[in-house]
Short mmCIF file of C-alpha atoms in Angstrom, two decimals:
data_model
loop_
_atom_site.label_atom_id
_atom_site.label_comp_id
_atom_site.label_asym_id
_atom_site.label_seq_id
_atom_site.Cartn_x
_atom_site.Cartn_y
_atom_site.Cartn_z
CA MET A 1 -26.65 1.52 -3.40
CA PRO A 2 -25.99 -0.21 -6.80
CA ALA A 3 -26.36 -3.97 -6.51
CA ASN A 4 -24.26 -4.69 -9.69
CA LYS A 5 -20.52 -4.23 -9.13
CA ASN A 6 -19.73 -3.77 -12.77
CA ALA A 7 -22.20 -0.98 -13.03
CA LEU A 8 -20.67 0.69 -9.93
CA ILE A 9 -17.25 0.49 -11.57
CA ARG A 10 -18.75 2.09 -14.69
CA TYR A 11 -20.49 4.91 -12.68
CA LYS A 12 -17.26 5.66 -10.86
CA THR A 13 -15.23 5.68 -14.04
CA ILE A 14 -17.63 8.05 -15.79
CA ASP A 15 -17.57 10.24 -12.73
CA ASN A 16 -13.79 10.34 -12.64
CA CYS A 17 -13.65 11.29 -16.33
CA LEU A 18 -16.31 13.98 -16.15
CA ARG A 19 -14.38 15.59 -13.23
CA LYS A 20 -11.35 16.12 -15.44
CA ARG A 21 -12.62 19.27 -17.15
CA TYR A 22 -9.18 19.81 -18.96
CA ARG A 23 -10.44 17.03 -21.39
CA ARG A 24 -13.28 16.89 -23.82
CA TRP A 25 -15.19 13.63 -23.27
CA THR A 26 -17.11 12.13 -26.16
CA LEU A 27 -19.39 9.15 -25.69
CA GLU A 28 -16.73 6.84 -27.34
CA ASP A 29 -14.07 8.21 -24.81
CA LEU A 30 -16.30 7.17 -21.93
CA VAL A 31 -16.87 3.68 -23.37
CA ASP A 32 -13.13 3.17 -23.87
CA ALA A 33 -12.56 4.34 -20.19
CA CYS A 34 -15.10 1.99 -18.88
CA CYS A 35 -13.68 -0.87 -20.93
CA ASP A 36 -10.22 -0.20 -19.47
CA ALA A 37 -11.50 0.03 -15.85
CA LEU A 38 -13.34 -3.25 -16.02
CA TYR A 39 -10.44 -5.00 -17.57
CA ASP A 40 -8.05 -3.52 -15.00
CA MET A 41 -10.24 -4.18 -11.98
CA GLU A 42 -12.15 -7.32 -12.85
CA GLY A 43 -10.15 -8.75 -15.87
CA ILE A 44 -13.32 -8.42 -18.10
CA ARG A 45 -12.23 -8.37 -21.72
CA LYS A 46 -15.57 -8.41 -23.60
CA GLY A 47 -15.91 -4.67 -23.33
CA VAL A 48 -18.85 -2.33 -22.90
CA SER A 49 -21.26 -1.27 -25.53
CA VAL A 50 -22.36 2.37 -26.28
CA ARG A 51 -25.93 1.56 -25.27
CA THR A 52 -24.68 0.43 -21.84
CA VAL A 53 -22.87 3.64 -21.17
CA GLN A 54 -25.78 5.67 -22.41
CA GLY A 55 -27.96 3.82 -19.94
CA ASP A 56 -25.31 4.49 -17.20
CA ILE A 57 -25.43 8.30 -17.88
CA GLN A 58 -29.25 8.21 -17.78
CA MET A 59 -29.16 6.32 -14.58
CA MET A 60 -26.62 8.74 -13.00
CA ARG A 61 -28.84 11.71 -14.12
CA SER A 62 -31.86 10.16 -12.43
CA ASP A 63 -32.78 10.09 -8.75
CA LYS A 64 -32.96 6.30 -8.58
CA LEU A 65 -29.54 6.04 -7.05
CA GLY A 66 -29.76 9.41 -5.39
CA TYR A 67 -27.09 10.84 -7.72
CA ASN A 68 -29.05 13.36 -9.73
CA ALA A 69 -25.82 13.94 -11.57
CA PRO A 70 -25.79 17.32 -13.56
CA ILE A 71 -24.42 15.71 -16.84
CA GLU A 72 -24.89 17.83 -19.90
CA VAL A 73 -23.85 17.54 -23.54
CA TYR A 74 -22.29 20.58 -25.17
CA GLU A 75 -21.39 21.40 -28.76
CA HIS A 76 -23.73 18.29 -29.45
CA LYS A 77 -20.81 15.78 -28.76
CA TYR A 78 -19.06 16.30 -25.47
CA TYR A 79 -20.15 15.42 -22.04
CA ARG A 80 -19.35 17.21 -18.77
CA TYR A 81 -20.76 18.14 -15.28
CA ALA A 82 -22.69 21.42 -15.39
CA ASP A 83 -21.33 21.91 -11.81
CA PRO A 84 -17.63 21.63 -11.88
CA GLU A 85 -17.61 20.69 -8.10
CA TYR A 86 -19.96 17.80 -8.49
CA SER A 87 -19.01 14.22 -7.94
CA ILE A 88 -21.05 11.08 -7.00
CA THR A 89 -18.56 10.47 -4.31
CA ASN A 90 -19.70 13.60 -2.47
CA MET A 91 -23.12 12.11 -2.14
CA PRO A 92 -24.36 11.24 1.38
CA LEU A 93 -25.22 7.56 1.99
CA SER A 94 -28.77 6.73 2.08
CA GLN A 95 -30.49 4.89 4.97
CA ASN A 96 -30.48 1.78 2.93
CA ASP A 97 -26.77 2.15 2.22
CA TYR A 98 -26.13 2.35 5.97
CA GLU A 99 -28.21 -0.73 6.72
CA VAL A 100 -26.44 -2.75 3.92
CA MET A 101 -22.93 -1.75 5.11
CA GLN A 102 -23.80 -2.38 8.83
CA GLU A 103 -25.02 -5.87 7.86
CA ALA A 104 -21.70 -6.42 6.00
CA VAL A 105 -19.72 -5.29 9.07
CA ASP A 106 -21.84 -7.45 11.43
CA MET A 107 -21.31 -10.44 9.26
CA LEU A 108 -17.55 -9.84 9.20
CA ARG A 109 -17.53 -9.55 13.04
CA GLN A 110 -18.81 -13.14 13.18
CA LEU A 111 -15.70 -14.31 11.49
CA GLU A 112 -13.25 -12.62 13.87
CA ASP A 113 -12.87 -15.68 16.07
CA PHE A 114 -11.92 -17.99 13.27
CA GLU A 115 -8.04 -18.35 13.05
CA GLN A 116 -7.94 -17.71 9.18
CA PHE A 117 -9.84 -14.51 9.71
CA SER A 118 -7.91 -13.14 12.85
CA GLU A 119 -6.05 -10.52 11.03
CA MET A 120 -9.37 -8.92 9.81
CA SER A 121 -10.10 -7.34 13.22
CA ASP A 122 -8.42 -4.03 12.53
CA VAL A 123 -10.15 -3.76 9.11
CA ILE A 124 -13.38 -4.44 10.68
CA SER A 125 -12.88 -1.88 13.43
CA ARG A 126 -11.85 0.66 10.76
CA LEU A 127 -15.03 0.02 8.87
CA GLN A 128 -17.24 0.33 11.91
CA ASP A 129 -15.68 3.50 12.95
CA LYS A 130 -15.96 5.05 9.47
CA LEU A 131 -19.61 3.98 9.24
CA SER A 132 -20.49 5.53 12.63
CA ILE A 133 -18.59 8.75 11.81
CA SER A 134 -20.63 9.10 8.62
CA ARG A 135 -23.97 8.12 10.21
CA ASN A 136 -23.69 10.07 13.60
CA ASN A 137 -21.42 12.90 12.40
CA ARG A 138 -19.18 12.26 15.48
CA LYS A 139 -15.43 12.41 16.03
CA PRO A 140 -13.36 9.20 15.26
CA ILE A 141 -12.77 6.77 18.11
CA ILE A 142 -9.98 4.86 16.37
CA HIS A 143 -7.18 6.28 14.53
CA PHE A 144 -5.09 4.20 12.00
CA ASP A 145 -1.87 5.28 10.48
CA SER A 146 -2.21 6.04 6.78
CA VAL A 147 -0.70 8.12 3.96
CA PRO A 148 -3.85 8.76 1.81
CA ASN A 149 -1.97 10.76 -0.77
CA LEU A 150 0.90 8.43 -1.27
CA LYS A 151 2.00 8.14 -4.86
CA GLY A 152 1.18 4.79 -6.54
CA LEU A 153 -1.96 3.91 -4.42
CA ARG A 154 -4.04 4.11 -7.72
CA PHE A 155 -2.15 0.94 -8.91
CA LEU A 156 -3.39 -1.13 -5.79
CA ASN A 157 -6.62 -2.37 -7.17
CA PRO A 158 -5.47 -3.07 -10.71
CA LEU A 159 -2.37 -4.91 -9.48
CA TYR A 160 -4.64 -6.98 -7.16
CA ASN A 161 -6.69 -8.12 -10.02
CA TYR A 162 -3.73 -8.72 -12.34
CA ILE A 163 -2.20 -10.96 -9.71
CA ALA A 164 -5.55 -12.76 -9.08
CA HIS A 165 -5.90 -13.29 -12.91
CA LYS A 166 -2.33 -14.39 -13.41
CA GLN A 167 -1.51 -11.57 -15.86
CA THR A 168 1.89 -10.77 -17.26
CA LEU A 169 2.70 -7.04 -16.85
CA ARG A 170 4.78 -4.39 -18.53
CA VAL A 171 5.90 -2.13 -15.66
CA MET A 172 7.68 1.15 -16.14
CA TYR A 173 9.76 1.68 -12.98
CA GLN A 174 12.01 4.81 -11.96
CA SER A 175 14.07 4.41 -8.87
CA PHE A 176 15.05 7.58 -6.88
CA THR A 177 18.44 7.71 -8.47
CA ALA A 178 17.43 7.02 -12.13
CA THR A 179 17.00 9.92 -14.68
CA ARG A 180 14.52 7.85 -16.65
CA PRO A 181 12.20 4.87 -16.19
CA ILE A 182 13.15 1.32 -17.10
CA GLU A 183 10.96 -1.46 -18.37
CA PHE A 184 10.20 -4.54 -16.37
CA ILE A 185 8.33 -7.60 -18.04
CA LEU A 186 7.08 -8.99 -14.76
CA PHE A 187 5.11 -11.89 -13.47
CA PRO A 188 3.44 -10.31 -10.42
CA TYR A 189 2.82 -12.47 -7.30
CA LEU A 190 2.17 -10.32 -4.19
CA LEU A 191 1.37 -6.92 -2.86
CA LYS A 192 2.88 -6.24 0.56
CA GLU A 193 2.60 -3.09 2.89
CA PHE A 194 5.34 -2.02 5.20
CA ARG A 195 5.14 1.19 7.15
CA ASN A 196 2.45 2.73 4.98
CA ARG A 197 4.40 2.01 1.77
CA TRP A 198 3.23 -0.64 -0.75
CA PHE A 199 5.45 -2.96 -2.65
CA LEU A 200 4.94 -5.22 -5.68
CA PHE A 201 6.78 -8.58 -5.70
CA GLY A 202 7.34 -10.47 -8.91
CA SER A 203 9.73 -12.25 -11.16
CA LYS A 204 11.35 -10.66 -14.21
CA ALA A 205 10.38 -12.70 -17.18
CA SER A 206 13.86 -12.70 -18.71
CA ASN A 207 15.61 -14.41 -15.65
CA MET A 208 12.97 -15.23 -13.11
CA LEU A 209 14.82 -13.12 -10.54
CA LEU A 210 12.56 -11.86 -7.73
CA TYR A 211 12.09 -8.09 -7.49
CA ASN A 212 10.21 -5.94 -5.03
CA LEU A 213 9.04 -2.54 -6.60
CA PRO A 214 7.74 0.24 -4.41
CA LEU A 215 4.44 1.45 -5.93
CA ASP A 216 5.39 5.05 -5.41
CA ARG A 217 8.21 4.60 -8.00
CA ILE A 218 5.91 2.91 -10.70
CA ASN A 219 5.04 5.12 -13.51
CA SER A 220 2.70 2.85 -15.35
CA ILE A 221 1.56 -0.64 -15.77
CA GLU A 222 -0.13 -2.53 -18.65
CA PRO A 223 -1.04 -6.15 -19.35
CA ILE A 224 0.92 -8.21 -21.94
CA GLU A 225 -1.08 -10.85 -23.64
CA ASP A 226 1.76 -12.62 -25.79
CA ILE A 227 3.98 -13.62 -22.74
CA PRO A 228 2.43 -16.51 -20.91
CA TYR A 229 2.40 -16.00 -16.99
CA CYS A 230 4.89 -18.02 -15.10
CA GLU A 231 4.95 -18.96 -11.28
CA ASN A 232 8.18 -18.86 -9.37
CA PRO A 233 8.40 -22.27 -7.52
CA ASP A 234 10.98 -20.75 -5.04
CA PHE A 235 8.62 -17.97 -3.95
CA ASP A 236 6.18 -18.91 -1.33
CA PRO A 237 4.29 -15.66 -0.42
CA GLU A 238 2.81 -17.30 2.73
CA HIS A 239 6.19 -17.96 4.33
CA PHE A 240 8.62 -15.78 2.42
CA PHE A 241 8.50 -13.07 5.10
CA ASP A 242 8.73 -15.36 8.12
CA ASP A 243 12.49 -14.47 8.65
CA VAL A 244 12.53 -10.95 7.45
CA ILE A 245 11.86 -7.43 8.99
CA GLY A 246 10.38 -5.23 6.24
CA VAL A 247 10.49 -6.20 2.61
CA SER A 248 14.12 -6.43 1.48
CA LYS A 249 15.03 -10.06 0.94
CA ASN A 250 16.17 -12.20 -1.96
CA ILE A 251 15.08 -15.82 -2.37
CA LYS A 252 18.67 -16.94 -1.72
CA ASN A 253 19.13 -14.96 1.56
CA THR A 254 19.36 -16.94 4.68
CA PRO A 255 18.58 -15.70 8.18
CA ARG A 256 21.20 -14.98 10.71
CA ARG A 257 21.04 -15.04 14.52
CA ILE A 258 21.14 -11.48 15.95
CA LYS A 259 21.97 -11.14 19.46
CA PHE A 260 21.43 -7.72 21.11
CA TRP A 261 21.41 -5.98 24.48
CA ALA A 262 18.64 -3.58 25.54
CA SER A 263 18.47 -1.26 28.52
CA ALA A 264 15.96 -1.74 31.31
CA GLU A 265 13.64 0.99 29.87
CA GLN A 266 13.65 -0.48 26.32
CA SER A 267 13.52 -4.09 27.46
CA MET A 268 9.98 -3.40 28.87
CA TYR A 269 8.90 -2.37 25.49
CA ILE A 270 10.69 -5.05 23.54
CA LYS A 271 9.25 -7.74 25.81
CA THR A 272 5.67 -6.59 25.18
CA LYS A 273 6.26 -5.84 21.44
CA PRO A 274 8.88 -8.19 20.03
CA ILE A 275 11.05 -6.72 17.34
CA HIS A 276 10.45 -9.98 15.25
CA PRO A 277 8.25 -13.11 16.04
CA SER A 278 11.39 -15.23 16.56
CA GLN A 279 12.60 -13.09 19.41
CA LYS A 280 13.77 -14.98 22.55
CA LEU A 281 14.86 -13.55 25.93
CA ILE A 282 18.39 -15.04 26.69
CA LYS A 283 19.33 -13.18 29.97
CA GLU A 284 18.04 -10.68 32.29
CA ASN A 285 20.29 -8.60 34.62
CA PRO A 286 18.62 -8.56 37.93
CA GLU A 287 20.84 -5.55 38.99
CA ASP A 288 20.14 -3.01 36.31
CA GLY A 289 17.11 -4.62 34.42
CA SER A 290 18.80 -4.84 31.11
CA CYS A 291 18.26 -7.86 28.95
CA ILE A 292 19.97 -9.74 26.07
CA PHE A 293 17.70 -11.08 23.31
CA TRP A 294 18.19 -12.79 20.00
CA ILE A 295 16.17 -13.00 16.74
CA ASP A 296 16.66 -15.06 13.59
CA VAL A 297 16.23 -12.78 10.63
CA VAL A 298 17.77 -11.81 7.16
CA ILE A 299 20.11 -8.83 7.70
CA ASN A 300 18.74 -5.96 5.67
CA PHE A 301 18.29 -2.14 5.78
CA GLU A 302 14.85 -2.44 7.50
CA MET A 303 16.44 -4.47 10.47
CA TYR A 304 19.06 -1.83 10.97
CA SER A 305 16.62 1.01 10.77
CA VAL A 306 14.41 -0.64 13.53
CA PHE A 307 17.47 -1.10 15.82
CA MET A 308 18.41 2.48 15.19
CA SER A 309 15.07 3.76 16.19
CA TYR A 310 15.79 2.60 19.78
CA GLY A 311 18.87 4.97 19.87
CA PRO A 312 21.34 4.40 22.84
CA GLY A 313 18.97 1.93 24.54
CA ILE A 314 19.89 -0.97 22.39
CA LYS A 315 23.06 -2.43 20.88
CA ILE A 316 23.72 -5.35 18.60
CA ILE A 317 26.48 -7.67 20.16
CA TYR A 318 26.51 -10.46 17.48
CA PRO A 319 27.33 -10.87 14.62
CA LYS A 320 30.31 -8.51 14.76
CA SER A 321 29.74 -7.35 11.26
CA ALA A 322 26.35 -6.04 12.21
CA MET A 323 27.62 -4.53 15.32
CA TYR A 324 30.33 -2.59 13.36
CA TYR A 325 27.79 -1.38 10.97
CA MET A 326 25.62 -0.01 13.61
CA LYS A 327 28.70 1.60 15.19
CA ASP A 328 29.81 3.40 11.94
CA LYS A 329 26.33 4.60 11.07
CA LEU A 330 25.77 6.04 14.68
CA LYS A 331 29.20 7.57 14.56
CA GLU A 332 28.19 9.34 11.24
CA ALA A 333 25.00 10.54 12.85
CA ALA A 334 26.92 11.94 15.84
CA GLU A 335 29.40 13.74 13.53
CA LEU A 336 26.40 15.43 11.74
CA TYR A 337 25.27 16.85 15.01
CA ASP A 338 28.88 17.86 16.06
CA ARG A 339 29.18 19.74 12.82
CA MET A 340 25.83 21.33 13.35
CA VAL A 341 26.66 22.51 16.78
CA ALA A 342 29.97 23.77 15.84
CA GLU A 343 28.40 25.79 12.99
CA GLU A 344 25.84 27.35 15.47
CA THR A 345 28.57 28.18 17.78
CA ASN A 346 30.66 29.97 15.08
CA ASP A 347 27.53 31.84 13.84
CA ALA A 348 26.84 32.95 17.51
CA ASN A 349 30.50 34.21 17.86
CA GLU A 350 30.22 36.11 14.50
CA ASP A 351 27.08 37.86 15.82
CA ASP A 352 28.87 38.89 18.91
#
């Protein structure tokens, strides 16, 4: 396993380039790609020399790292893999790789009991399970929800580094309803995941308004050097989501107290897995087992979608505006099914 992180980034970049056989890669192209990757991932601006990339290619061709990459030069100028199916990511891990990774997992496990690392437990379990699957060729024991092919995931690592290095960005963003992308000059602050979808939070440079942009709607990102990065003093990423379900919230939004009734069956689930950390049990009906709860949250689309997921087992009783919204949406849904049933009945009568 390569000990040098920057070298590993270069190897993976060269590998990614050579797998794209629709393009002819010169040595200069590979150098440029490595420079871009190091800047995006590590904020390194000094670039990469031709000699360094030549050395990387020789290292990848050798068996020192176990790659034995079939890199060839054709037409005395262009680089490619002789085997179009080859990739260094397909190489099995060596015994030393397993040992190093196991040491890392063991060290992380020692931190689980510390409060500031308590949220790492699921990540550590995921790493341990993946390591055991690879090493022992067994079936997985732990399954986590994921959407591996979700559009926009390629921006995660670059955005992480841009945020860490306080880098102003030009973001080309296209909503589902837009016919063409629009440009955001953005000060990025935070990446947040919700239901396997990632969002970028940042302030628009022109007015400092806070935006959240789903990564799957971002077309491109690039750093801007001539616009100084600016923090938003009203945005506290540590506590911004304390009173919200999901990601839809404006800095000026204030939470409301939402009171709701839940059936006996749904109450059992809601007691053990609260809809929101602020949830409180107000009243329990001893006759039918139903309960009344309240939560203090910003009213948004995600809140409504969570309540709707419980179907007839839950109903909002305060505030009235939220109750009527739920009533109207559920009525629309019922009308859709009524029309579908009516159409099926008509089709059946015509067949007869």
